[in-house]
Coordinates of C-alpha atoms in Angstrom, one line a residue:
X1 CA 0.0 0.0 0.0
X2 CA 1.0 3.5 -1.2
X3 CA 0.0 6.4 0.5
X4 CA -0.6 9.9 -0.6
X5 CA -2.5 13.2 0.8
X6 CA -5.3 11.9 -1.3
X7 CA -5.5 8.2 -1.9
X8 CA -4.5 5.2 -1.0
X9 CA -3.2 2.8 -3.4
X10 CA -2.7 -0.9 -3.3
X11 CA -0.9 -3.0 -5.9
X12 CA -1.9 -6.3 -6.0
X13 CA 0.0 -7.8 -9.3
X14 CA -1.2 -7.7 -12.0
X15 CA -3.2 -5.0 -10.8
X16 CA -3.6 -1.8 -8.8
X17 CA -6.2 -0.3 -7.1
X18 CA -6.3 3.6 -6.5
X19 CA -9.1 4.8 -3.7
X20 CA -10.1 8.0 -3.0
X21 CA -9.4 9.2 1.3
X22 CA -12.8 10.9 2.4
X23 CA -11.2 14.4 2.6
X24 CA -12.3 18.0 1.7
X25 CA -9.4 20.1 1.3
X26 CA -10.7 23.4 -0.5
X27 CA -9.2 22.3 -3.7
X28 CA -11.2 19.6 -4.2
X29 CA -13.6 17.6 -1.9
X30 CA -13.6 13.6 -1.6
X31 CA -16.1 14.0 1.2
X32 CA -19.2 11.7 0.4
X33 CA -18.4 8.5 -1.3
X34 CA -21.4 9.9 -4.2
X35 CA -18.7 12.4 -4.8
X36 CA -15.4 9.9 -4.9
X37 CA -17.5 7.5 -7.3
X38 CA -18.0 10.6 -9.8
X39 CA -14.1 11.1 -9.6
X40 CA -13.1 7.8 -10.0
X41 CA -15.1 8.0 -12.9
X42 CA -14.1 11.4 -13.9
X43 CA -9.8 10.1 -13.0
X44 CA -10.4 7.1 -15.8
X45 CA -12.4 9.1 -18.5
X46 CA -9.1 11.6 -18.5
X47 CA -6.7 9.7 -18.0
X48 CA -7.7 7.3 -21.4
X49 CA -6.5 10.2 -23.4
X50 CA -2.8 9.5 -22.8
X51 CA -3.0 5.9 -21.9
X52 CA -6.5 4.1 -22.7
X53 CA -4.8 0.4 -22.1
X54 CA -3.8 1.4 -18.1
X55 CA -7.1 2.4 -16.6
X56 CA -9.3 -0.3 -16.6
X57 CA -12.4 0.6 -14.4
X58 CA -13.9 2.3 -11.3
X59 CA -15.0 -1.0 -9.0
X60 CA -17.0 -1.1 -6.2
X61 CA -15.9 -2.2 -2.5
X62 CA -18.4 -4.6 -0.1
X63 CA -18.6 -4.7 3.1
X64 CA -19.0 -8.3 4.1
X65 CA -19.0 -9.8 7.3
X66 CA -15.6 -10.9 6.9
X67 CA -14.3 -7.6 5.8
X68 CA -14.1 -6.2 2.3
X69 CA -14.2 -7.9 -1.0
X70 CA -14.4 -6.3 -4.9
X71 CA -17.2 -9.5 -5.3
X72 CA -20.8 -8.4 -5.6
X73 CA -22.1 -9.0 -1.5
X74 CA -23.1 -6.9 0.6
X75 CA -23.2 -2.8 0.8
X76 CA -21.2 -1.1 -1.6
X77 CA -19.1 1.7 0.6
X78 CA -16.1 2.7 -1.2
X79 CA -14.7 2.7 -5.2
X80 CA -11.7 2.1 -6.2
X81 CA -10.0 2.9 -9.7
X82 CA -8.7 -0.6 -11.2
X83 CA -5.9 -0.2 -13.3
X84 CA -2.8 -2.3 -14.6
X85 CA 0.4 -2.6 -13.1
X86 CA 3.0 -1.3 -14.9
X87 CA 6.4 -2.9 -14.7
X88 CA 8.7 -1.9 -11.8
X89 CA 12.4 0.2 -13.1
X90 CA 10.9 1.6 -15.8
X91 CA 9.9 4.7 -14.5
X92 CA 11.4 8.1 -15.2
X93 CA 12.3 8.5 -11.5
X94 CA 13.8 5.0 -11.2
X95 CA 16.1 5.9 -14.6
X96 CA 17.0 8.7 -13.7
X97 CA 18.5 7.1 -10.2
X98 CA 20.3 5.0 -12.6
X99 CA 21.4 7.6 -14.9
X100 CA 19.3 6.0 -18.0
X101 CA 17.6 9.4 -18.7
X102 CA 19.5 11.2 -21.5
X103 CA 18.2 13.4 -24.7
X104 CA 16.5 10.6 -26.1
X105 CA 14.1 9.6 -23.7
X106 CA 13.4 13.5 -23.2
X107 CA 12.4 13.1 -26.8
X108 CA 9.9 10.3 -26.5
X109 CA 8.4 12.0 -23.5
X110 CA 7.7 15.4 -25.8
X111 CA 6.5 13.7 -28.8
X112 CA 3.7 12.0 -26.9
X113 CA 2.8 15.6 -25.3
X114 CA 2.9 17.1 -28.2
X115 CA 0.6 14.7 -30.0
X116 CA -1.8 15.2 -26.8
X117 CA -1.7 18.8 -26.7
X118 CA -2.6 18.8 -30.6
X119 CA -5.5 16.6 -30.2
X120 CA -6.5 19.2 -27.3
X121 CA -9.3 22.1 -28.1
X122 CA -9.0 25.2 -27.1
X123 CA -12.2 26.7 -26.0
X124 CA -13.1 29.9 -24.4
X125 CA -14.4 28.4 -21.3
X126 CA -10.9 26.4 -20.8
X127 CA -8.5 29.6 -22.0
X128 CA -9.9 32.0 -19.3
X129 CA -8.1 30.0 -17.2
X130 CA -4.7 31.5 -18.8
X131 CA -5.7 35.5 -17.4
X132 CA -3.5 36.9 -14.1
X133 CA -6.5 36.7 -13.0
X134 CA -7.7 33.3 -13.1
X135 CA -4.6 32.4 -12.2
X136 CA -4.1 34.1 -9.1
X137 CA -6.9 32.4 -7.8
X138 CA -4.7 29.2 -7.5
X139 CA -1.6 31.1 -6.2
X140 CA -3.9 33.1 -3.6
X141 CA -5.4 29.7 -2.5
X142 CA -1.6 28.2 -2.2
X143 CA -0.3 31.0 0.2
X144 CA -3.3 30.7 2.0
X145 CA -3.2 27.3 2.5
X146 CA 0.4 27.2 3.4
X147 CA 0.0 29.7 5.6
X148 CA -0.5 27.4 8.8
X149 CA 3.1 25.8 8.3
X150 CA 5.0 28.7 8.4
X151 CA 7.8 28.4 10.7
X152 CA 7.6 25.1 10.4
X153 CA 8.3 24.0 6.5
X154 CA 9.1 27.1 5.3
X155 CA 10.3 30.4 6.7
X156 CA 8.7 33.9 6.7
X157 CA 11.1 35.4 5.0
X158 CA 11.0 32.8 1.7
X159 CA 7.2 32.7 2.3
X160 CA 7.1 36.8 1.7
X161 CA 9.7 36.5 -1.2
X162 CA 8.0 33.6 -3.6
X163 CA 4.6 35.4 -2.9
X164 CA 6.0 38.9 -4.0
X165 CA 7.3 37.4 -6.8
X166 CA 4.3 35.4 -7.7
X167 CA 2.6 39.3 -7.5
X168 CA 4.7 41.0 -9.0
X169 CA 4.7 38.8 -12.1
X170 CA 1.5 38.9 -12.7
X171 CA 1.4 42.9 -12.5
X172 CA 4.5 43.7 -14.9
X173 CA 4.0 40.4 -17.5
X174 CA 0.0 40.4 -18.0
X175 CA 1.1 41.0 -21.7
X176 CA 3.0 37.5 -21.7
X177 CA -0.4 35.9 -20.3
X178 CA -2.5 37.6 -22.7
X179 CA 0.0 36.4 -25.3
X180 CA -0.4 33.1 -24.3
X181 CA -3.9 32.9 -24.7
X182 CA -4.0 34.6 -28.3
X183 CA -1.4 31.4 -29.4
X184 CA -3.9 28.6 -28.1
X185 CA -1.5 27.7 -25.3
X186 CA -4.0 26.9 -22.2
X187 CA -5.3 24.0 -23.1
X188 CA -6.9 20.8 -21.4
X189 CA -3.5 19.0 -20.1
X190 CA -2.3 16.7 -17.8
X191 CA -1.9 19.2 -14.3
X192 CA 0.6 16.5 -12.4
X193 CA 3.1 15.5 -14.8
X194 CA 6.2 14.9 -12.7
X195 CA 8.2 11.3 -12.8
X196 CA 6.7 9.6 -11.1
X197 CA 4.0 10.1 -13.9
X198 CA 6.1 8.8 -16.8
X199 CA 6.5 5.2 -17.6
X200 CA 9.2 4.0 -20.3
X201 CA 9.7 0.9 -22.0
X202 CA 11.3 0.0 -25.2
X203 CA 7.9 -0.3 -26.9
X204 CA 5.7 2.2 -25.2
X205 CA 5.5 5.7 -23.4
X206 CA 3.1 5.9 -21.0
X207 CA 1.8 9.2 -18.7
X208 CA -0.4 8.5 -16.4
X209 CA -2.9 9.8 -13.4
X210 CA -3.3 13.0 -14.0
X211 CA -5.2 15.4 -12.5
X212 CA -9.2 14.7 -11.6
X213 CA -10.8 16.5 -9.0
X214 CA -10.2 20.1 -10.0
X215 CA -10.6 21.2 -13.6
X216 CA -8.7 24.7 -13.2
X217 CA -6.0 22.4 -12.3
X218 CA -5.6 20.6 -15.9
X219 CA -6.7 24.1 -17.2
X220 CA -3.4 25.2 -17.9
X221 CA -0.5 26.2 -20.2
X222 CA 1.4 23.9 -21.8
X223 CA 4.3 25.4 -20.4
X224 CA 2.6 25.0 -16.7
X225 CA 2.2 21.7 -17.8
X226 CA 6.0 20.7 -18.9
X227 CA 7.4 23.4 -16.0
X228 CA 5.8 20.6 -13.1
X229 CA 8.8 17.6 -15.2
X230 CA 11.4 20.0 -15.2
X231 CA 11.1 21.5 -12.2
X232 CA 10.9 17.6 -10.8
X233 CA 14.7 16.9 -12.6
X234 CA 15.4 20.3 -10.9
X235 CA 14.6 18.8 -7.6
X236 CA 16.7 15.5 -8.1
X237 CA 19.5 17.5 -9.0
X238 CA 19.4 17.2 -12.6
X239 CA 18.5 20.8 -13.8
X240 CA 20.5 19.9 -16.9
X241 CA 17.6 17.5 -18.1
X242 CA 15.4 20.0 -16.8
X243 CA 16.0 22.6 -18.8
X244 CA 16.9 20.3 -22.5
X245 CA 13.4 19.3 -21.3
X246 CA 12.0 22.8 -21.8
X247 CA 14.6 23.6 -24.9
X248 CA 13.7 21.0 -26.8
X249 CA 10.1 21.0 -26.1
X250 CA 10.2 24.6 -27.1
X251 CA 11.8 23.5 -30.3
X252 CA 9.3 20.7 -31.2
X253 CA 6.3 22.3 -30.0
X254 CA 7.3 25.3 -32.0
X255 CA 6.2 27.6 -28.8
X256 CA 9.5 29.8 -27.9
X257 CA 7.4 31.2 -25.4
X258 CA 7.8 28.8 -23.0
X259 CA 10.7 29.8 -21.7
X260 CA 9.6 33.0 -20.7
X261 CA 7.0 31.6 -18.2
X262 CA 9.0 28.5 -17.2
X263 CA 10.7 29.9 -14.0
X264 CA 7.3 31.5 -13.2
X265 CA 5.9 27.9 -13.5
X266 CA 8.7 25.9 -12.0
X267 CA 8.1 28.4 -9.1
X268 CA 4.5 27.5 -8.6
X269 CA 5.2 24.2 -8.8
X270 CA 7.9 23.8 -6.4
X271 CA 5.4 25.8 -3.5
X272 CA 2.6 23.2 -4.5
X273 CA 4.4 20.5 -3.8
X274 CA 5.9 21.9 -0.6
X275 CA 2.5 22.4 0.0
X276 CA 1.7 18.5 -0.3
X277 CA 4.5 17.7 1.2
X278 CA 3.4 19.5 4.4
X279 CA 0.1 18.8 4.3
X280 CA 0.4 15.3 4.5
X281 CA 2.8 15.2 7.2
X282 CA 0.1 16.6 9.3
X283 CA -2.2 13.4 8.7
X284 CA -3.2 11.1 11.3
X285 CA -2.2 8.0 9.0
X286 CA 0.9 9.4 7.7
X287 CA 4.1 7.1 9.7
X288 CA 6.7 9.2 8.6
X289 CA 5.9 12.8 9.2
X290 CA 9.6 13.9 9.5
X291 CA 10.4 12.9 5.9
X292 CA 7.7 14.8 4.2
X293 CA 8.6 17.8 6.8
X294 CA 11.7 17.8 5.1
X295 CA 11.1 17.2 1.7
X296 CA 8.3 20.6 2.1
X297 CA 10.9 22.7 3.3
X298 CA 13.1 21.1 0.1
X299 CA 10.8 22.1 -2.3
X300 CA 9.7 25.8 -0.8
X301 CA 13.5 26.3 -0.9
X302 CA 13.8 25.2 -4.6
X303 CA 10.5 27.7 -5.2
X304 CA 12.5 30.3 -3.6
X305 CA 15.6 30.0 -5.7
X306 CA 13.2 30.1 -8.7
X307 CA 12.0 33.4 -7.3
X308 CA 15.3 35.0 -6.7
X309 CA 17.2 33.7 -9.1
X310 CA 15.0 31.4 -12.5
X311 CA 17.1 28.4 -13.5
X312 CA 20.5 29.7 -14.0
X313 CA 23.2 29.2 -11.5
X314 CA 23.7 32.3 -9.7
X315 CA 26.1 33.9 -7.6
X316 CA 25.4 35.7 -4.7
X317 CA 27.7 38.1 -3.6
X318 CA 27.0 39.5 0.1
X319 CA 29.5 42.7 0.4
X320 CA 29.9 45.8 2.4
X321 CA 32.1 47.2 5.0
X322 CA 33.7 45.9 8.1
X323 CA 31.2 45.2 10.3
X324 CA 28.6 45.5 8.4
X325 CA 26.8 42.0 9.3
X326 CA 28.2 40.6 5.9
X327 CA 28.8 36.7 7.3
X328 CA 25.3 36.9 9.8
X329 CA 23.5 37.8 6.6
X330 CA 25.2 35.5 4.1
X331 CA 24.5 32.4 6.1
X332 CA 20.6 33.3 6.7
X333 CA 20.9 33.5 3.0
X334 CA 22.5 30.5 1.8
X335 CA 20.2 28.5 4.6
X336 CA 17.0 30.4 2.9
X337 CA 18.4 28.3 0.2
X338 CA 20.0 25.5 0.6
X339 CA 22.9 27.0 -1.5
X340 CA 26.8 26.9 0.2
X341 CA 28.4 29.9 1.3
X342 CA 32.0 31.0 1.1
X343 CA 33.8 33.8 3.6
X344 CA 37.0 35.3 2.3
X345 CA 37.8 36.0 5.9
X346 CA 38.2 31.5 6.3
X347 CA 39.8 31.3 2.7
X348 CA 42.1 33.9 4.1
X349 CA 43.2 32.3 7.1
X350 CA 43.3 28.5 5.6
X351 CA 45.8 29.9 2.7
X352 CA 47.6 31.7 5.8
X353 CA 47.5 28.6 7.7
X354 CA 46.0 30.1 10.7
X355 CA 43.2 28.6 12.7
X356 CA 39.9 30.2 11.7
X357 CA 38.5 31.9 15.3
X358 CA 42.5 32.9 16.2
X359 CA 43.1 36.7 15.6
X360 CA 46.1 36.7 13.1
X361 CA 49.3 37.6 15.4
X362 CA 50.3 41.7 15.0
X363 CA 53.7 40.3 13.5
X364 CA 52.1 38.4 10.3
X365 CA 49.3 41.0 9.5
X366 CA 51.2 43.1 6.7
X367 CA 51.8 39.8 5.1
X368 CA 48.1 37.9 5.2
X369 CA 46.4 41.6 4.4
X370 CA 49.3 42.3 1.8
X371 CA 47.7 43.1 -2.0
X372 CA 49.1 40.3 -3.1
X373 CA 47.4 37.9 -0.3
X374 CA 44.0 39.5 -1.1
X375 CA 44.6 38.7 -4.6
X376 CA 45.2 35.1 -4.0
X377 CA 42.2 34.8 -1.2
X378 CA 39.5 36.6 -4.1
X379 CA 41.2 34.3 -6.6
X380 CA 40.6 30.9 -4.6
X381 CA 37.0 32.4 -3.1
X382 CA 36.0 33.1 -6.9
X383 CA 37.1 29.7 -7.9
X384 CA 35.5 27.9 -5.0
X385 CA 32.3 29.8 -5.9
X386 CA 32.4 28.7 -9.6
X387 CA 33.5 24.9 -8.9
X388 CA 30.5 24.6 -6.6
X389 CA 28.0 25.6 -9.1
X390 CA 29.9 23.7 -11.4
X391 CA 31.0 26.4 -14.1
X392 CA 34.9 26.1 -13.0
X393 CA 37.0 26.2 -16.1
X394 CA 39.1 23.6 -14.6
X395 CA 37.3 20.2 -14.8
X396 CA 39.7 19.1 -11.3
X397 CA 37.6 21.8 -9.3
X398 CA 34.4 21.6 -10.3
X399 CA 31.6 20.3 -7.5
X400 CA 30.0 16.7 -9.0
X401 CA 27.0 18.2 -7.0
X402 CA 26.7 20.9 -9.2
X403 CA 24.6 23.4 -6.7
X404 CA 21.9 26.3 -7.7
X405 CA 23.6 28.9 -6.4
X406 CA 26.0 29.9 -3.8
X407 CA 26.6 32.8 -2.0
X408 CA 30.3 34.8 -1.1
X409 CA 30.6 36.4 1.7
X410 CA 33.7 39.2 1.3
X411 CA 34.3 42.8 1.1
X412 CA 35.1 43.5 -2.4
X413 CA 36.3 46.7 -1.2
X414 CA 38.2 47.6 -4.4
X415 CA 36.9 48.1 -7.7
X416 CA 39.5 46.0 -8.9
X417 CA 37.8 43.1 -7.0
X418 CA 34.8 43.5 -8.2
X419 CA 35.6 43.2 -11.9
X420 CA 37.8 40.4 -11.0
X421 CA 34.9 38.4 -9.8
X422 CA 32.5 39.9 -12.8
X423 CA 35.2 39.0 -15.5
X424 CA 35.2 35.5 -14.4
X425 CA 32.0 35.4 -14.7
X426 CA 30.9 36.5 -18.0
X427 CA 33.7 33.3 -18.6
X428 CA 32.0 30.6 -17.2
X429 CA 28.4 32.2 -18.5
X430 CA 27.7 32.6 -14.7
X431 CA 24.9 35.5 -13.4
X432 CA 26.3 37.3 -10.3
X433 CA 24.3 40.0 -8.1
X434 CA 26.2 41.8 -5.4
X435 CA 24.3 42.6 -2.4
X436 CA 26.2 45.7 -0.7
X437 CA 25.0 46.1 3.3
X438 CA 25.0 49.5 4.6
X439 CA 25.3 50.4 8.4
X440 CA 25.3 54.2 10.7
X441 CA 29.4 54.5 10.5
X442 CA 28.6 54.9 14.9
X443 CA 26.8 51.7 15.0
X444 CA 29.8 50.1 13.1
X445 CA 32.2 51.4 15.9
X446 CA 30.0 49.9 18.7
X447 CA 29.8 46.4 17.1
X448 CA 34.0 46.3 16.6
X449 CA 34.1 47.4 20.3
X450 CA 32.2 44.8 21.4
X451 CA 34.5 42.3 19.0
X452 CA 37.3 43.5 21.3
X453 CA 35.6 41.7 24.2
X454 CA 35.2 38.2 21.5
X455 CA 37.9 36.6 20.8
X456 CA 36.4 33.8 18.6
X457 CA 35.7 35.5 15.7
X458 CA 36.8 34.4 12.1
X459 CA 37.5 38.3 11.3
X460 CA 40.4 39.7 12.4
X461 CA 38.9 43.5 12.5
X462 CA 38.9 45.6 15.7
X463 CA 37.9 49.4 16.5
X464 CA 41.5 50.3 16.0
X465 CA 40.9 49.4 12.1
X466 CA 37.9 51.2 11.5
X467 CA 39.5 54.6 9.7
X468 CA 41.9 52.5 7.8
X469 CA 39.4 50.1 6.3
X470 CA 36.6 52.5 6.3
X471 CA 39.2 54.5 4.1
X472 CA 40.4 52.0 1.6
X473 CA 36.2 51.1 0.5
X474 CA 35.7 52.6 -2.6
X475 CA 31.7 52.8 -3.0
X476 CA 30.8 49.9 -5.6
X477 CA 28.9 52.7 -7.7
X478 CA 30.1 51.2 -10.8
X479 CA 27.9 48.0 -10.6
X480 CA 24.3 49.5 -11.3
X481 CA 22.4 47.4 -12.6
X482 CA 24.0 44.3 -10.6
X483 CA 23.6 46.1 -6.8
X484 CA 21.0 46.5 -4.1
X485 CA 22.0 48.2 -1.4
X486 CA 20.5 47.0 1.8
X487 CA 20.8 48.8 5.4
X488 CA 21.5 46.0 8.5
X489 CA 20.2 48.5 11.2
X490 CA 17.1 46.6 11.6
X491 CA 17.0 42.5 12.5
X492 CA 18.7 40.0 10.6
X493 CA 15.5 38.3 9.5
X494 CA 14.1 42.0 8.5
X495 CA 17.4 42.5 6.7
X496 CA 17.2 38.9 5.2
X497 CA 13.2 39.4 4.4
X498 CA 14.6 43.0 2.6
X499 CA 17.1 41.2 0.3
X500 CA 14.9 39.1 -1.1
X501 CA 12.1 41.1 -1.5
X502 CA 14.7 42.9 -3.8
X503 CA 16.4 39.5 -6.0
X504 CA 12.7 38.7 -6.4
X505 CA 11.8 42.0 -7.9
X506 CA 15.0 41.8 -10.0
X507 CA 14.5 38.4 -10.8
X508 CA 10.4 39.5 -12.5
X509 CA 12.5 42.9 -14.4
X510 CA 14.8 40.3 -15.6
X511 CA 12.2 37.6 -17.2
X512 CA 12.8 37.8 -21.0
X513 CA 16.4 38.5 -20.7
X514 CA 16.6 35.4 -18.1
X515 CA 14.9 32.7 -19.7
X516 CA 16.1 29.0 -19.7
X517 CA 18.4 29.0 -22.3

């Protein structure tokens, strides 16, 4: 037996039999078994468009006085949908744990879509589904419903930044929607196509349970539709696949378009499974809650790198002044997303050989803060960031893990250092944003006088080196378009909550010049 938020399933080779948990959960209702008859119904009629062989039947269940039995005895109190069992290890998540997913099966999975979505009508009843404002009913309903787990799965600071995002999307693209519309692209589609969903064998291609119990659901763009499979590779670590997924559909669907919704959609997705995820760690019949706990917050993490930062690698550079709360702020930021930080204050003392919360002896200070150290520490922090995302131009450094993002956490007090880490960059193809905090030059001198009293403390600045370091920052005025500013006079989750209020704002600006490529 299988359990999900929604059903129960039991596979009894050669068979398997789907029933329907009496729930009500705003987005659809399984209350009264009059109502889970009409959807088991409603789950086969669909679902025969992709793969008539699989779904064989909705069955009734008796109540006997021995238990329950599919044989006509007894009351009839539950339905089930019969359907056949399809072979174990061919599924797209099972081959993609084994590495067997590659270009070609991408290809067999788009063809099929694309001769589905072609045999789809468009009709006026199913396209206003496609408005901003249709579809903010969905989003609203979302952030609503995952309002009760926050704190829990997912922090108020990533819950603020995906919804502003999600908002602010709608306000500055409604063109793109309305765009969508005029093309035919909402159309009748699957609604949960992830891998789970997606069965290959050598002679067939099968996509399966799709969504039943909510037509605005399946009422979608195609790109919605393919966002929910790439954002599911994106999730397993394989945002490569994801995004020749969304290339290549683009390309055989002749619809360019979609990659200037996909991050918008990935997004969605992402929360809506975090959503699941948590909801169904609060069920009484759920054994495991822990693991879905965690794989909510996994997903609302990944929904918040799509909001910040679309499907590109990204990196985050968290700058400023001494003192200026640039390591507090860069580790709230990289937990915010899962993403691994890097201080040039530890790259500094591990190249200088000095243990990380020692203050560097007075006799060795001209050497480890000489030009020529701070050159080599920016070099290695640059090429640390760049392996870890795995855009290093030197294969032996580059992460096999290939993360989303990462963030630095450094001064880049010098102009020169800026460009440095901007030139190296543009090499790899890599996005960067600085993020500059600002604090009251007073406040600054209280915080290094309380350092004074700390001696574990990875950076080596005191009160007696404010006016020298203060001097040498040159104002990073030359970045534009690639700064926020940020002041750190308020909290660290305010702060935190400010930044990426910010990225997400940048993030919708930058849509069509950020698409998946």
């Amino acid at each position: 037996m299988i359990q999900t938020h929604i059903s129960w399933v039991f596979i009894a080779s050669p068979f398997v039999f789907k029933v329907k948990k009496p729930v009500n959960l705003g987005f659809l209702d399984f209350s009264t078994l009059e109502k889970r008859h009409y959807f088991c119904q409603r789950e086969i009629e669909l679902n025969r468009r992709l793969c008539p062989e699989i779904y064989l039947g909705a069955v009734p269940i008796y109540e006997t006085d021995s238990g329950f039995s599919l044989k006509p005895s007894g009351k009839i109190v539950e339905y089930a949908v019969q359907m056949k069992e399809l072979p174990h290890g061919c599924f797209l998540i099972e081959l993609l744990e084994i590495n067997l997913v590659s270009e070609k099966e991408i290809n067999r999975v788009i063809s099929t879509l694309h001769r589905f979505y072609q045999a789809e009508t468009p009709t006026p009843e199913i396209e206003q589904w496609g408005t901003p404002e249709k579809l903010k009913i969905s989003t609203d309903e979302n952030f609503t419903q995952v309002e009760p787990f926050i704190g829990k799965t997912i922090s108020p600071s990533a819950f603020e930044g995906i919804r502003h995002y999600t908002n602010q999307f709608y306000k500055l693209n409604e063109n793109l929607f309305r765009q969508r519309i005029q093309q035919h692209r909402i159309l009748d589609c699957h609604g949960d196509l992830h891998l789970d969903h997606v069965h290959l064998t050598p002679e067939a291609t099968t996509i399966f349970d799709c969504i039943e119990f909510n037509d605005r659901f399946r009422f979608i763009d195609v790109a919605n539709d393919l966002a929910f499979l790439a954002m599911d590779f994106d999730f397993e670590g394989r945002s490569d696949l994801g995004n020749l997924l969304l290339r290549n559909a683009a390309r055989q669907l002749d619809d360019a378009g979609i990659l200037g919704v996909a991050n918008f959609y990935k997004c969605y997705r992402a929360f809506v499974r975090g959503k699941v995820e948590s909801i169904q760690a609060t069920e009484k019949e759920t054994t495991n809650p822990q693991d879905h706990e965690k794989q909510g917050a996994r997903y609302f993490r990944l929904a918040l790198g799509y909001a910040i930062a679309g499907s590109e690698p990204l990196i985050l550079v968290v700058m400023g002044g001494v003192c200026t709360g640039k390591s507090t702020i860069a580790i709230q930021l990289a937990g915010e997303l899962d993403w691994p930080v890097f201080s040039s204050d530890e790259t500094r003392k591990t190249l200088a050989g000095i243990p990380l919360t020692r203050r560097s002896p007075q006799e060795m200070r001209d050497k480890i803060y000489s030009p020529q150290m701070t050159r080599r520490t920016y070099r290695k922090l640059v090429k640390d960031g760049l392996a870890a995302i795995g855009c290093s131009p030197d294969p032996r450094s580059r992460s096999q893990a290939a993360q989303a993002g990462v963030v630095l956490d450094a001064t880049f007090s010098t102009r020169a250092l800026r460009k440095f880490l901007s030139d190296e960059s543009k090499k790899a193809n890599v996005r960067f944003q600085f993020v500059e905090l600002k604090v009251d030059p007073e406040e600054i001198k209280r915080r290094l006088k309380l350092r004074d009293e700390k001696t574990a403390k990875m950076s080596d600045a005191r009160l007696e080196d404010f006016e020298k370091l203060n001097t040498a920052y040159q104002s990073p005025s030359e970045l534009a378009a690639d700064l926020i500013s940020v002041s750190t006079m308020s909290s660290v989750s305010d702060t935190v909550k400010a930044i990426l209020l910010r990225l997400a704002e940048r993030q919708v600006v930058g849509t069509d010049r950020r698409a998946v490529r």
